């Protein structure tokens, strides 16, 4: 849970550790994490055990306690060759692209671990080794990522052109020409609809047991994704005369689309635009989703919308630094970023201004600076608060 721009609550799980002659039980932590920039250019991230209603004890896990801190230090004018114990030195080519990462922690493992023979110290050492993983994850970005599958290469050599055309044709049949005219700026080979069942949403009895369940299949169909370079943050992009939604409406096509526009600060300024085709009748059905969707899509209360639209991000493949920065915690974006809403007969557009938050701008800059390739799954849903609005479902 995000508390403010500098504080959140996280749940950390640790796999069993082998300490000869046996394995330890798995541990978990409920931690308050808070961070700050220092005037000397260093960055501090603190971790302190806490309790939280949405982080109950987990079956088969021992709830341990931790008090720790990461310190990320920029180079000084002194020699960089002397590295103290317990610190990893991160180095890359280029001026200003190196730092020293130090992690200090005090851990109470709870449960049963031998106090003799250095077992408690060994457990802490195993935990500290993740600092080396951070170093290695940064170092790997210095080298070209080569993916080669001989079987796949042989198959794709003869069928890539046919496969691309058939995929485009299939999209055109299911979503109309809105999906294909003009051709998506991002090729369909670069995006797909994630499996909704991999996202955890509030279950029907969430208010009583705080249990989240796998989402039912998406209600809306992802039709196309565009990535535009724009002169400035651009709202209501679906109304632009060259946009696919505007053009489809001018051609007389009958549809209703949900347009999700993420405005990325620049320069260069970008708009990541996802288009979803939907059967609008689902909004008026007497379902938990319909109860929230009617005031969300047809109403005019932006405060209600800000408190209901929820994004669930998951970094599937990317640098460890990015995975640490982009948590998979469901977030009411309207409480963190400025959102703008545009309602027309044939579409509803939601614009998210990433530049309205300094933390969000920093995360975007981090992602662009550290990742050449990244795979992110995003789930969109409307938050259900009372029993008549549950279970939640991705749309």
XYZ file of C-alpha atoms in Angstrom:
395
model
C 0.000 0.000 0.000
C 1.320 3.440 -0.943
C 1.004 5.867 1.964
C 2.559 8.958 0.360
C 5.210 9.832 -2.216
C 7.962 8.634 0.113
C 6.410 5.782 2.120
C 4.714 2.460 1.438
C 3.963 -0.912 3.051
C 5.413 -4.041 1.421
C 5.191 -7.794 2.011
C 8.492 -9.625 1.538
C 8.688 -13.430 1.351
C 11.899 -15.453 1.753
C 12.293 -19.022 0.522
C 13.701 -21.671 2.872
C 17.483 -21.454 3.367
C 19.708 -24.523 3.667
C 21.881 -24.281 6.774
C 23.680 -27.608 7.229
C 22.352 -30.068 8.245
C 18.758 -28.892 7.582
C 16.513 -26.348 5.876
C 14.978 -23.388 7.659
C 11.253 -22.675 7.438
C 10.209 -19.936 4.978
C 10.023 -16.454 6.506
C 8.109 -13.325 5.569
C 8.177 -9.677 6.617
C 5.597 -6.912 6.748
C 7.708 -3.799 6.258
C 7.251 -0.057 6.160
C 9.574 1.259 3.443
C 10.479 4.929 3.212
C 13.092 6.777 1.195
C 14.673 10.171 0.647
C 17.274 12.054 -1.380
C 20.106 13.632 0.592
C 21.734 16.942 -0.222
C 25.078 15.204 -0.869
C 23.552 13.203 -3.758
C 23.111 9.968 -1.819
C 19.815 8.070 -1.578
C 18.528 6.193 1.478
C 15.824 3.492 1.635
C 14.807 2.357 5.141
C 12.928 -0.812 6.097
C 11.168 -1.319 9.436
C 8.862 -4.145 10.490
C 5.270 -3.126 11.115
C 1.744 -4.536 11.096
C -0.974 -3.923 8.529
C -4.551 -5.125 8.088
C -3.879 -6.176 4.480
C -0.770 -8.154 5.456
C -1.988 -10.932 7.766
C 0.105 -13.916 8.824
C 0.634 -16.410 6.000
C 0.148 -20.114 6.543
C 3.441 -22.082 6.742
C 5.479 -18.843 6.963
C 7.135 -17.448 10.094
C 6.704 -13.678 10.470
C 10.222 -12.370 11.091
C 11.276 -8.829 11.969
C 13.781 -6.586 10.236
C 15.256 -3.127 10.636
C 17.495 -2.207 7.735
C 18.600 0.443 5.296
C 20.016 0.713 1.787
C 22.416 3.575 1.139
C 23.225 4.433 -2.475
C 26.300 6.669 -2.588
C 27.638 8.560 -5.622
C 31.373 8.685 -6.329
C 33.467 11.108 -4.300
C 36.576 12.928 -5.408
C 38.678 10.414 -3.489
C 39.932 7.100 -4.769
C 37.198 4.627 -5.668
C 39.370 1.587 -5.206
C 38.809 1.030 -1.470
C 35.528 -0.757 -0.977
C 34.434 -1.528 2.592
C 33.060 -4.848 3.761
C 29.336 -5.377 3.226
C 29.136 -3.120 0.153
C 28.835 -3.871 -3.532
C 30.492 -1.572 -6.064
C 28.366 -0.961 -9.145
C 30.310 0.207 -12.157
C 29.484 0.855 -15.792
C 31.095 2.737 -18.610
C 30.547 6.469 -18.833
C 30.792 9.423 -16.483
C 28.435 9.384 -13.492
C 27.206 5.833 -14.084
C 28.645 4.241 -10.956
C 27.653 4.132 -7.313
C 28.208 2.174 -4.123
C 25.271 0.248 -2.654
C 25.404 -0.612 1.049
C 22.796 -2.658 2.898
C 22.753 -2.831 6.700
C 20.175 -4.981 8.482
C 19.217 -6.334 11.884
C 16.999 -9.413 11.608
C 15.093 -11.390 14.226
C 14.309 -14.661 12.460
C 11.724 -15.732 15.050
C 10.824 -19.400 15.214
C 13.551 -21.959 15.750
C 17.111 -21.441 14.485
C 20.155 -22.626 16.397
C 21.923 -19.862 18.247
C 25.126 -21.895 18.380
C 27.682 -22.395 15.607
C 26.829 -19.047 13.934
C 23.480 -20.133 12.458
C 21.746 -16.781 13.012
C 24.686 -14.991 11.418
C 24.615 -17.391 8.463
C 20.947 -16.643 7.876
C 21.629 -12.910 7.797
C 24.538 -13.449 5.395
C 22.211 -15.329 3.016
C 19.859 -12.355 3.115
C 22.680 -9.897 2.407
C 23.701 -11.791 -0.744
C 20.842 -10.159 -2.664
C 23.035 -7.035 -2.859
C 25.277 -8.983 -5.235
C 22.201 -9.799 -7.333
C 21.581 -6.071 -7.711
C 25.162 -5.559 -8.875
C 24.977 -8.435 -11.339
C 21.630 -7.248 -12.715
C 23.173 -3.871 -13.482
C 26.302 -5.378 -14.985
C 24.336 -7.598 -17.345
C 22.898 -4.486 -19.022
C 26.382 -3.706 -20.351
C 26.187 -6.645 -22.730
C 24.014 -7.487 -25.679
C 21.128 -9.812 -24.847
C 21.120 -12.597 -27.422
C 18.095 -14.875 -27.676
C 18.487 -17.780 -30.067
C 16.194 -20.776 -30.382
C 17.148 -22.951 -33.414
C 13.707 -24.558 -33.655
C 11.911 -21.243 -33.444
C 14.254 -19.617 -35.976
C 13.668 -22.425 -38.470
C 9.897 -22.180 -38.118
C 9.711 -18.402 -38.184
C 11.901 -18.155 -41.306
C 9.149 -19.772 -43.389
C 6.051 -18.476 -41.629
C 6.739 -15.013 -40.185
C 5.164 -13.088 -43.052
C 2.097 -15.328 -43.179
C 1.736 -15.241 -39.413
C 1.862 -11.466 -39.261
C -0.793 -11.070 -41.962
C -3.094 -13.668 -40.390
C -2.785 -12.011 -36.985
C -3.695 -8.657 -38.477
C -6.635 -10.200 -40.325
C -7.881 -11.904 -37.172
C -7.695 -8.656 -35.257
C -9.588 -6.893 -38.026
C -12.361 -9.489 -37.981
C -12.883 -9.331 -34.226
C -12.489 -5.597 -33.574
C -13.317 -4.053 -36.950
C -11.030 -1.731 -38.827
C -10.461 0.384 -35.712
C -7.791 -2.185 -34.803
C -6.034 -2.072 -38.183
C -6.653 1.357 -39.769
C -4.229 2.956 -39.526
C -1.821 0.071 -38.754
C -0.887 0.093 -35.041
C 2.316 2.008 -34.352
C 3.312 -0.820 -32.027
C 3.225 -4.096 -33.944
C 0.944 -6.820 -32.498
C 4.130 -8.854 -31.999
C 5.122 -6.360 -29.265
C 1.972 -6.639 -27.145
C -0.748 -9.065 -26.164
C -3.531 -9.480 -23.622
C -2.139 -10.893 -20.350
C -3.866 -13.811 -18.681
C -6.401 -12.245 -16.319
C -6.186 -15.211 -13.932
C -2.602 -14.224 -13.030
C -3.901 -11.035 -11.376
C -5.214 -11.132 -7.821
C -8.311 -9.012 -7.136
C -10.666 -8.630 -4.200
C -12.880 -11.675 -3.754
C -16.568 -11.720 -2.915
C -15.914 -11.951 0.841
C -12.898 -9.619 0.886
C -14.425 -7.316 3.505
C -14.574 -10.232 5.954
C -11.483 -12.327 5.201
C -9.226 -9.985 3.121
C -8.759 -12.823 0.609
C -7.894 -11.978 -2.988
C -8.730 -14.322 -5.844
C -7.744 -14.754 -9.481
C -9.709 -12.463 -11.774
C -12.288 -13.824 -14.200
C -11.526 -13.225 -17.925
C -11.267 -9.600 -19.078
C -14.548 -7.899 -19.927
C -12.999 -5.656 -22.613
C -10.941 -6.731 -25.655
C -7.551 -5.106 -26.269
C -7.652 -4.053 -29.947
C -4.520 -1.952 -30.583
C -1.700 -0.006 -28.945
C -0.096 3.168 -30.246
C 2.975 5.030 -29.001
C 2.994 8.668 -30.137
C 5.711 11.274 -29.761
C 3.832 14.502 -29.025
C 4.921 18.133 -28.468
C 3.494 18.137 -24.931
C 1.222 16.104 -22.656
C -1.802 15.504 -24.916
C -5.266 14.890 -23.490
C -8.294 13.453 -25.278
C -6.064 11.983 -27.943
C -8.944 9.931 -29.379
C -10.490 13.180 -30.683
C -7.472 13.939 -32.878
C -8.423 13.832 -36.590
C -5.681 11.261 -37.290
C -6.509 8.979 -34.370
C -7.972 5.556 -35.125
C -11.035 6.154 -32.919
C -11.893 9.408 -34.688
C -11.339 7.865 -38.128
C -13.457 4.784 -37.348
C -16.304 7.005 -36.188
C -16.039 9.090 -39.363
C -16.338 5.886 -41.418
C -19.629 5.162 -39.682
C -18.441 2.113 -37.711
C -20.565 1.175 -34.715
C -18.465 0.561 -31.613
C -17.741 1.676 -28.076
C -14.113 1.938 -26.998
C -12.263 2.511 -23.768
C -9.083 4.509 -24.460
C -6.299 4.453 -21.858
C -3.724 7.180 -22.478
C -0.550 7.238 -20.345
C 1.144 10.608 -20.863
C 4.890 10.178 -20.295
C 6.874 13.352 -19.488
C 9.695 14.408 -21.754
C 11.422 15.450 -23.704
C 10.543 13.532 -25.713
C 6.901 13.607 -24.597
C 5.134 10.337 -25.320
C 1.577 9.026 -25.249
C 1.170 5.292 -24.704
C -2.383 4.632 -25.870
C -4.255 1.339 -25.438
C -7.608 0.833 -27.173
C -10.184 -1.594 -25.772
C -13.348 -2.602 -27.613
C -16.261 -3.506 -25.357
C -19.903 -4.487 -25.347
C -21.286 -1.450 -23.538
C -24.309 -3.440 -22.381
C -22.046 -5.048 -19.737
C -21.989 -1.681 -17.976
C -25.757 -1.828 -17.477
C -25.957 -5.427 -16.286
C -26.891 -6.011 -12.645
C -23.442 -7.267 -11.690
C -20.835 -6.059 -9.166
C -18.887 -4.550 -12.078
C -21.990 -2.911 -13.532
C -22.825 -1.230 -10.220
C -19.472 0.586 -10.239
C -19.171 0.980 -14.024
C -22.417 2.928 -14.518
C -21.411 5.947 -12.385
C -17.801 5.616 -13.571
C -18.451 5.676 -17.327
C -21.785 7.536 -17.471
C -21.512 9.841 -14.458
C -19.639 13.112 -14.012
C -18.036 12.671 -10.591
C -14.268 12.688 -11.177
C -13.564 12.203 -7.470
C -15.552 8.953 -7.579
C -13.566 7.903 -10.637
C -10.243 8.735 -8.986
C -11.171 6.525 -6.024
C -12.249 3.556 -8.146
C -9.915 3.170 -11.147
C -7.136 0.775 -10.169
C -3.974 -0.283 -11.993
C -2.197 -3.551 -11.162
C 1.329 -3.566 -12.708
C 3.641 -6.577 -12.941
C 7.183 -6.478 -14.321
C 7.439 -9.884 -15.990
C 10.899 -9.444 -17.478
C 13.210 -6.575 -16.621
C 16.123 -5.266 -14.620
C 15.967 -6.006 -10.877
C 16.154 -2.281 -10.125
C 13.005 -1.784 -12.188
C 11.263 -4.665 -10.442
C 12.082 -3.074 -7.088
C 10.786 0.324 -8.215
C 7.626 -0.929 -9.951
C 5.770 -2.971 -7.375
C 2.839 -5.251 -8.229
C 0.663 -3.533 -5.613
C -2.780 -2.445 -6.875
C -2.832 1.351 -7.011
C -5.637 3.888 -7.230
C -3.821 6.037 -9.780
C -6.132 9.007 -9.312
C -4.893 9.396 -5.729
C -1.266 9.580 -6.905
C -1.383 11.143 -10.368
C -3.632 13.617 -12.128
C -6.228 11.896 -14.277
C -8.489 13.434 -16.910
C -11.684 11.932 -18.298
C -13.370 12.443 -21.662
C -16.774 10.952 -22.412
C -18.309 10.679 -25.862
C -21.072 8.517 -27.275
C -18.651 6.105 -28.944
C -15.693 6.170 -26.517
C -14.511 6.929 -22.999
C -10.932 8.122 -22.557
C -8.886 8.141 -19.364
C -5.674 10.183 -19.465
C -2.970 9.655 -16.821
C -0.388 12.433 -16.389
C 2.778 10.684 -15.189
C 4.531 14.067 -15.018
C 2.195 15.235 -12.234
C 4.235 13.277 -9.647
C 7.959 13.649 -9.047
C 8.174 10.034 -7.832
C 6.475 8.744 -10.990
C 8.792 10.848 -13.167
C 11.798 9.375 -11.387
C 10.525 5.810 -11.871
C 10.006 6.441 -15.598
C 13.494 7.911 -15.856
C 14.878 4.894 -14.015
C 13.113 2.499 -16.378
C 14.343 4.314 -19.488
C 17.866 4.547 -18.122
C 18.316 0.959 -16.987
C 16.207 -1.138 -19.332
C 16.780 -1.875 -22.978
C 14.071 -4.557 -22.924
C 11.202 -4.795 -20.485
C 7.971 -6.811 -20.337
C 5.161 -5.440 -18.171
C 1.668 -6.842 -17.601
C -0.974 -4.291 -16.640
C -4.367 -5.120 -15.191
C -7.155 -2.526 -15.053
C -10.149 -2.789 -12.772
C -12.662 -0.755 -10.780
C -12.265 -1.089 -7.027
C -15.159 -2.678 -5.184
C -15.702 -1.420 -1.640
C -18.892 -3.057 -0.363
C -20.180 -6.589 -0.815
C -22.532 -5.688 -3.672
C -19.488 -4.486 -5.670
C -17.435 -7.655 -5.161
C -15.741 -9.681 -6.546
C -13.638 -7.370 -8.691
C -12.855 -8.232 -12.303
C -10.371 -6.935 -14.865
C -11.854 -5.037 -17.774
